[in-house]
């Protein structure tokens, strides 16, 4: 029998912390719009069923979980960096700043922040990076759902202003349709000018 795909080891929460925040980002890859982050502190006495990496959930499921997360969490917050800030800082640094803003916006201060991925922003509390955290840590899953829904909705709003780009479909990611729209219509204010395909369209590469 074929060996089952190896499961990720369950995440072991560090001991001695009362309030744990999970942090995740959405929107590092797109050519347009903000990079959006969220921070969530869940209530251990009020569990939420069905949390998972937002990309693994259907849009319907994400939209159903969102109000439940907001209602049951001890605290949640959204942080972001604009296209201008991304162009000034670079996408990695902008993501770190957006994460700092999400943590800073929490009404309850955590004593530990668990960050999805392999690096942590500088924070005033202890932090730990968790690879594939959105699959292994409920707090990070909840943060990924909030960030994804917020950013997707912003792309749908942008789509209403600029229907010719198809943002509601590709959410600003570098798809063939998006490249073709840039070729045909140029770029808009919300495009990230430091990203190669946008630079090329602006003739500044």
PDB file of C-alpha atoms in Angstrom:
ATOM      1  CA  UNK A   1       0.000   0.000   0.000  1.00  0.00           C
ATOM      2  CA  UNK A   2       1.298   3.472  -0.859  1.00  0.00           C
ATOM      3  CA  UNK A   3       2.596   5.302   2.144  1.00  0.00           C
ATOM      4  CA  UNK A   4       0.276   8.087   3.215  1.00  0.00           C
ATOM      5  CA  UNK A   5       1.578  11.586   2.595  1.00  0.00           C
ATOM      6  CA  UNK A   6       3.388  12.593   5.729  1.00  0.00           C
ATOM      7  CA  UNK A   7       1.250  14.767   7.940  1.00  0.00           C
ATOM      8  CA  UNK A   8       2.713  17.935   9.364  1.00  0.00           C
ATOM      9  CA  UNK A   9       3.616  17.440  13.000  1.00  0.00           C
ATOM     10  CA  UNK A  10       0.990  18.938  15.288  1.00  0.00           C
ATOM     11  CA  UNK A  11       2.122  22.312  16.544  1.00  0.00           C
ATOM     12  CA  UNK A  12       3.234  22.368  20.156  1.00  0.00           C
ATOM     13  CA  UNK A  13       2.345  25.659  21.755  1.00  0.00           C
ATOM     14  CA  UNK A  14       5.191  27.116  23.833  1.00  0.00           C
ATOM     15  CA  UNK A  15       4.400  26.889  27.540  1.00  0.00           C
ATOM     16  CA  UNK A  16       3.834  29.764  29.918  1.00  0.00           C
ATOM     17  CA  UNK A  17       1.824  32.132  27.727  1.00  0.00           C
ATOM     18  CA  UNK A  18      -1.719  33.292  28.477  1.00  0.00           C
ATOM     19  CA  UNK A  19      -2.713  35.210  25.376  1.00  0.00           C
ATOM     20  CA  UNK A  20      -1.551  33.926  22.003  1.00  0.00           C
ATOM     21  CA  UNK A  21      -2.121  35.866  18.789  1.00  0.00           C
ATOM     22  CA  UNK A  22      -1.929  34.283  15.339  1.00  0.00           C
ATOM     23  CA  UNK A  23      -0.827  36.475  12.433  1.00  0.00           C
ATOM     24  CA  UNK A  24      -1.047  35.859   8.677  1.00  0.00           C
ATOM     25  CA  UNK A  25      -0.874  37.853   5.461  1.00  0.00           C
ATOM     26  CA  UNK A  26      -2.660  37.787   2.129  1.00  0.00           C
ATOM     27  CA  UNK A  27      -1.565  39.563  -0.998  1.00  0.00           C
ATOM     28  CA  UNK A  28       2.205  39.368  -1.289  1.00  0.00           C
ATOM     29  CA  UNK A  29       2.052  38.101  -4.874  1.00  0.00           C
ATOM     30  CA  UNK A  30      -0.512  40.370  -6.578  1.00  0.00           C
ATOM     31  CA  UNK A  31       0.472  43.293  -8.790  1.00  0.00           C
ATOM     32  CA  UNK A  32      -2.199  45.561  -7.370  1.00  0.00           C
ATOM     33  CA  UNK A  33      -3.674  46.693  -4.057  1.00  0.00           C
ATOM     34  CA  UNK A  34      -2.610  46.467  -0.421  1.00  0.00           C
ATOM     35  CA  UNK A  35      -0.879  43.611   1.321  1.00  0.00           C
ATOM     36  CA  UNK A  36      -3.370  42.746   4.088  1.00  0.00           C
ATOM     37  CA  UNK A  37      -2.580  41.088   7.411  1.00  0.00           C
ATOM     38  CA  UNK A  38      -4.718  40.015  10.337  1.00  0.00           C
ATOM     39  CA  UNK A  39      -4.008  39.168  13.965  1.00  0.00           C
ATOM     40  CA  UNK A  40      -6.401  37.065  16.060  1.00  0.00           C
ATOM     41  CA  UNK A  41      -6.487  35.998  19.707  1.00  0.00           C
ATOM     42  CA  UNK A  42      -8.940  33.118  20.078  1.00  0.00           C
ATOM     43  CA  UNK A  43     -10.900  32.316  23.207  1.00  0.00           C
ATOM     44  CA  UNK A  44      -9.905  28.806  24.405  1.00  0.00           C
ATOM     45  CA  UNK A  45     -13.353  28.465  26.019  1.00  0.00           C
ATOM     46  CA  UNK A  46     -15.173  29.280  22.800  1.00  0.00           C
ATOM     47  CA  UNK A  47     -13.719  27.061  20.052  1.00  0.00           C
ATOM     48  CA  UNK A  48     -14.521  27.524  16.369  1.00  0.00           C
ATOM     49  CA  UNK A  49     -15.091  24.425  14.253  1.00  0.00           C
ATOM     50  CA  UNK A  50     -13.605  24.112  10.781  1.00  0.00           C
ATOM     51  CA  UNK A  51     -10.677  26.521  10.931  1.00  0.00           C
ATOM     52  CA  UNK A  52      -8.135  25.824   8.186  1.00  0.00           C
ATOM     53  CA  UNK A  53      -5.831  27.647   5.824  1.00  0.00           C
ATOM     54  CA  UNK A  54      -8.076  30.163   4.025  1.00  0.00           C
ATOM     55  CA  UNK A  55      -6.813  28.965   0.620  1.00  0.00           C
ATOM     56  CA  UNK A  56      -8.058  25.439   1.431  1.00  0.00           C
ATOM     57  CA  UNK A  57     -11.580  26.643   2.225  1.00  0.00           C
ATOM     58  CA  UNK A  58     -14.282  27.565  -0.259  1.00  0.00           C
ATOM     59  CA  UNK A  59     -15.291  31.204  -0.418  1.00  0.00           C
ATOM     60  CA  UNK A  60     -18.679  30.225   1.027  1.00  0.00           C
ATOM     61  CA  UNK A  61     -16.994  28.553   4.009  1.00  0.00           C
ATOM     62  CA  UNK A  62     -14.697  31.540   4.593  1.00  0.00           C
ATOM     63  CA  UNK A  63     -17.642  33.933   4.542  1.00  0.00           C
ATOM     64  CA  UNK A  64     -19.527  31.703   6.989  1.00  0.00           C
ATOM     65  CA  UNK A  65     -16.569  31.496   9.385  1.00  0.00           C
ATOM     66  CA  UNK A  66     -15.740  35.209   9.308  1.00  0.00           C
ATOM     67  CA  UNK A  67     -18.581  36.494  11.558  1.00  0.00           C
ATOM     68  CA  UNK A  68     -18.037  33.562  13.921  1.00  0.00           C
ATOM     69  CA  UNK A  69     -14.335  34.383  14.277  1.00  0.00           C
ATOM     70  CA  UNK A  70     -15.101  38.071  14.879  1.00  0.00           C
ATOM     71  CA  UNK A  71     -17.758  37.206  17.429  1.00  0.00           C
ATOM     72  CA  UNK A  72     -15.908  34.484  19.361  1.00  0.00           C
ATOM     73  CA  UNK A  73     -12.329  35.788  19.284  1.00  0.00           C
ATOM     74  CA  UNK A  74     -11.030  37.685  22.306  1.00  0.00           C
ATOM     75  CA  UNK A  75      -9.588  40.218  19.853  1.00  0.00           C
ATOM     76  CA  UNK A  76      -8.928  40.600  16.123  1.00  0.00           C
ATOM     77  CA  UNK A  77      -7.376  43.301  13.996  1.00  0.00           C
ATOM     78  CA  UNK A  78      -6.434  44.005  10.388  1.00  0.00           C
ATOM     79  CA  UNK A  79      -3.199  45.677   9.269  1.00  0.00           C
ATOM     80  CA  UNK A  80      -2.084  46.685   5.801  1.00  0.00           C
ATOM     81  CA  UNK A  81       0.499  48.374   3.644  1.00  0.00           C
ATOM     82  CA  UNK A  82      -0.480  50.377   0.562  1.00  0.00           C
ATOM     83  CA  UNK A  83       1.010  49.944  -2.923  1.00  0.00           C
ATOM     84  CA  UNK A  84       3.046  53.150  -2.334  1.00  0.00           C
ATOM     85  CA  UNK A  85       4.508  51.698   0.877  1.00  0.00           C
ATOM     86  CA  UNK A  86       5.214  48.384  -0.863  1.00  0.00           C
ATOM     87  CA  UNK A  87       7.101  50.278  -3.584  1.00  0.00           C
ATOM     88  CA  UNK A  88       9.118  52.216  -0.995  1.00  0.00           C
ATOM     89  CA  UNK A  89       9.907  49.341   1.365  1.00  0.00           C
ATOM     90  CA  UNK A  90       9.770  46.192  -0.868  1.00  0.00           C
ATOM     91  CA  UNK A  91       7.098  43.552  -0.410  1.00  0.00           C
ATOM     92  CA  UNK A  92       8.807  41.591   2.373  1.00  0.00           C
ATOM     93  CA  UNK A  93       9.397  44.656   4.570  1.00  0.00           C
ATOM     94  CA  UNK A  94       5.902  45.971   3.813  1.00  0.00           C
ATOM     95  CA  UNK A  95       4.454  42.619   4.924  1.00  0.00           C
ATOM     96  CA  UNK A  96       6.389  42.859   8.210  1.00  0.00           C
ATOM     97  CA  UNK A  97       5.110  46.415   8.796  1.00  0.00           C
ATOM     98  CA  UNK A  98       1.532  45.333   8.015  1.00  0.00           C
ATOM     99  CA  UNK A  99       1.903  42.514  10.574  1.00  0.00           C
ATOM    100  CA  UNK A 100       3.179  44.974  13.183  1.00  0.00           C
ATOM    101  CA  UNK A 101       0.121  47.146  12.479  1.00  0.00           C
ATOM    102  CA  UNK A 102      -2.257  44.194  12.874  1.00  0.00           C
ATOM    103  CA  UNK A 103      -0.741  43.255  16.260  1.00  0.00           C
ATOM    104  CA  UNK A 104      -0.706  46.886  17.322  1.00  0.00           C
ATOM    105  CA  UNK A 105      -4.414  47.168  16.533  1.00  0.00           C
ATOM    106  CA  UNK A 106      -5.464  44.368  18.909  1.00  0.00           C
ATOM    107  CA  UNK A 107      -7.638  45.596  21.784  1.00  0.00           C
ATOM    108  CA  UNK A 108      -6.106  42.890  24.015  1.00  0.00           C
ATOM    109  CA  UNK A 109      -2.310  42.681  24.068  1.00  0.00           C
ATOM    110  CA  UNK A 110      -0.944  39.155  23.486  1.00  0.00           C
ATOM    111  CA  UNK A 111       2.145  37.855  25.291  1.00  0.00           C
ATOM    112  CA  UNK A 112       3.056  35.630  22.328  1.00  0.00           C
ATOM    113  CA  UNK A 113       2.613  36.158  18.587  1.00  0.00           C
ATOM    114  CA  UNK A 114       2.700  33.156  16.235  1.00  0.00           C
ATOM    115  CA  UNK A 115       3.535  34.268  12.713  1.00  0.00           C
ATOM    116  CA  UNK A 116       2.784  32.217   9.607  1.00  0.00           C
ATOM    117  CA  UNK A 117       5.934  31.537   7.589  1.00  0.00           C
ATOM    118  CA  UNK A 118       9.618  31.535   8.408  1.00  0.00           C
ATOM    119  CA  UNK A 119      10.297  35.002   9.806  1.00  0.00           C
ATOM    120  CA  UNK A 120       8.883  37.383  12.382  1.00  0.00           C
ATOM    121  CA  UNK A 121       8.569  41.142  12.342  1.00  0.00           C
ATOM    122  CA  UNK A 122      10.058  43.041  15.275  1.00  0.00           C
ATOM    123  CA  UNK A 123       7.409  43.013  17.977  1.00  0.00           C
ATOM    124  CA  UNK A 124       7.168  44.184  21.598  1.00  0.00           C
ATOM    125  CA  UNK A 125       6.247  40.654  22.731  1.00  0.00           C
ATOM    126  CA  UNK A 126       7.730  37.188  22.199  1.00  0.00           C
ATOM    127  CA  UNK A 127       7.121  35.792  18.744  1.00  0.00           C
ATOM    128  CA  UNK A 128       7.676  32.573  16.839  1.00  0.00           C
ATOM    129  CA  UNK A 129       7.492  31.845  13.121  1.00  0.00           C
ATOM    130  CA  UNK A 130       5.503  28.717  12.234  1.00  0.00           C
ATOM    131  CA  UNK A 131       5.999  27.171   8.803  1.00  0.00           C
ATOM    132  CA  UNK A 132       2.593  26.162   7.379  1.00  0.00           C
ATOM    133  CA  UNK A 133       1.094  27.785  10.456  1.00  0.00           C
ATOM    134  CA  UNK A 134      -2.191  28.410   8.660  1.00  0.00           C
ATOM    135  CA  UNK A 135      -2.710  24.631   8.649  1.00  0.00           C
ATOM    136  CA  UNK A 136      -1.331  23.877  12.119  1.00  0.00           C
ATOM    137  CA  UNK A 137      -2.322  26.760  14.387  1.00  0.00           C
ATOM    138  CA  UNK A 138      -5.987  27.709  14.849  1.00  0.00           C
ATOM    139  CA  UNK A 139      -5.119  31.362  15.603  1.00  0.00           C
ATOM    140  CA  UNK A 140      -3.168  31.685  12.349  1.00  0.00           C
ATOM    141  CA  UNK A 141      -5.957  29.941  10.378  1.00  0.00           C
ATOM    142  CA  UNK A 142      -8.439  32.457  11.771  1.00  0.00           C
ATOM    143  CA  UNK A 143      -6.119  35.341  10.822  1.00  0.00           C
ATOM    144  CA  UNK A 144      -5.688  33.964   7.300  1.00  0.00           C
ATOM    145  CA  UNK A 145      -9.478  33.798   6.829  1.00  0.00           C
ATOM    146  CA  UNK A 146      -9.994  37.408   7.954  1.00  0.00           C
ATOM    147  CA  UNK A 147      -7.136  38.724   5.786  1.00  0.00           C
ATOM    148  CA  UNK A 148      -8.292  36.758   2.725  1.00  0.00           C
ATOM    149  CA  UNK A 149     -11.928  37.858   2.961  1.00  0.00           C
ATOM    150  CA  UNK A 150     -10.957  41.504   3.533  1.00  0.00           C
ATOM    151  CA  UNK A 151      -8.562  41.569   0.582  1.00  0.00           C
ATOM    152  CA  UNK A 152     -10.895  39.674  -1.769  1.00  0.00           C
ATOM    153  CA  UNK A 153     -13.679  42.144  -0.993  1.00  0.00           C
ATOM    154  CA  UNK A 154     -11.351  45.058  -1.730  1.00  0.00           C
ATOM    155  CA  UNK A 155     -10.485  43.507  -5.083  1.00  0.00           C
ATOM    156  CA  UNK A 156     -14.213  43.149  -5.839  1.00  0.00           C
ATOM    157  CA  UNK A 157     -14.676  46.862  -5.035  1.00  0.00           C
ATOM    158  CA  UNK A 158     -11.737  47.747  -7.291  1.00  0.00           C
ATOM    159  CA  UNK A 159     -13.306  45.592  -9.997  1.00  0.00           C
ATOM    160  CA  UNK A 160     -16.389  47.835  -9.933  1.00  0.00           C
ATOM    161  CA  UNK A 161     -14.195  50.888 -10.545  1.00  0.00           C
ATOM    162  CA  UNK A 162     -12.064  49.191 -13.219  1.00  0.00           C
ATOM    163  CA  UNK A 163     -14.100  46.303 -14.669  1.00  0.00           C
ATOM    164  CA  UNK A 164     -11.766  46.041 -17.669  1.00  0.00           C
ATOM    165  CA  UNK A 165      -9.061  44.434 -15.490  1.00  0.00           C
ATOM    166  CA  UNK A 166     -11.101  41.524 -14.106  1.00  0.00           C
ATOM    167  CA  UNK A 167      -9.896  41.996 -10.515  1.00  0.00           C
ATOM    168  CA  UNK A 168     -12.902  40.126  -9.079  1.00  0.00           C
ATOM    169  CA  UNK A 169     -11.683  36.992 -10.881  1.00  0.00           C
ATOM    170  CA  UNK A 170      -7.894  37.027 -10.423  1.00  0.00           C
ATOM    171  CA  UNK A 171      -7.770  39.242  -7.296  1.00  0.00           C
ATOM    172  CA  UNK A 172      -4.830  41.171  -8.732  1.00  0.00           C
ATOM    173  CA  UNK A 173      -2.529  38.160  -9.088  1.00  0.00           C
ATOM    174  CA  UNK A 174      -0.248  37.988 -12.145  1.00  0.00           C
ATOM    175  CA  UNK A 175      -2.459  35.884 -14.409  1.00  0.00           C
ATOM    176  CA  UNK A 176      -2.504  35.842 -18.202  1.00  0.00           C
ATOM    177  CA  UNK A 177      -5.776  37.829 -18.185  1.00  0.00           C
ATOM    178  CA  UNK A 178      -4.246  40.441 -15.879  1.00  0.00           C
ATOM    179  CA  UNK A 179      -1.142  40.802 -18.094  1.00  0.00           C
ATOM    180  CA  UNK A 180      -3.345  41.200 -21.162  1.00  0.00           C
ATOM    181  CA  UNK A 181      -5.441  43.882 -19.417  1.00  0.00           C
ATOM    182  CA  UNK A 182      -2.280  45.801 -18.436  1.00  0.00           C
ATOM    183  CA  UNK A 183      -1.052  45.576 -22.018  1.00  0.00           C
ATOM    184  CA  UNK A 184      -4.338  46.922 -23.320  1.00  0.00           C
ATOM    185  CA  UNK A 185      -5.331  49.463 -20.666  1.00  0.00           C
ATOM    186  CA  UNK A 186      -2.043  50.398 -18.995  1.00  0.00           C
ATOM    187  CA  UNK A 187      -1.810  50.503 -15.198  1.00  0.00           C
ATOM    188  CA  UNK A 188      -3.944  52.192 -12.557  1.00  0.00           C
ATOM    189  CA  UNK A 189      -2.993  54.094  -9.425  1.00  0.00           C
ATOM    190  CA  UNK A 190      -3.402  50.963  -7.253  1.00  0.00           C
ATOM    191  CA  UNK A 191      -0.814  48.962  -9.195  1.00  0.00           C
ATOM    192  CA  UNK A 192       2.490  48.267  -7.424  1.00  0.00           C
ATOM    193  CA  UNK A 193       5.008  50.200  -9.495  1.00  0.00           C
ATOM    194  CA  UNK A 194       8.012  48.248  -8.193  1.00  0.00           C
ATOM    195  CA  UNK A 195       6.711  44.894  -9.496  1.00  0.00           C
ATOM    196  CA  UNK A 196       8.361  43.842 -12.750  1.00  0.00           C
ATOM    197  CA  UNK A 197       5.303  43.475 -15.032  1.00  0.00           C
ATOM    198  CA  UNK A 198       4.041  46.894 -13.884  1.00  0.00           C
ATOM    199  CA  UNK A 199       7.471  48.492 -14.373  1.00  0.00           C
ATOM    200  CA  UNK A 200       7.547  47.035 -17.843  1.00  0.00           C
ATOM    201  CA  UNK A 201       4.130  48.498 -18.678  1.00  0.00           C
ATOM    202  CA  UNK A 202       5.275  51.893 -17.390  1.00  0.00           C
ATOM    203  CA  UNK A 203       8.501  51.670 -19.400  1.00  0.00           C
ATOM    204  CA  UNK A 204      10.678  52.099 -16.286  1.00  0.00           C
ATOM    205  CA  UNK A 205      12.312  48.689 -16.233  1.00  0.00           C
TER     206      UNK A 205
END
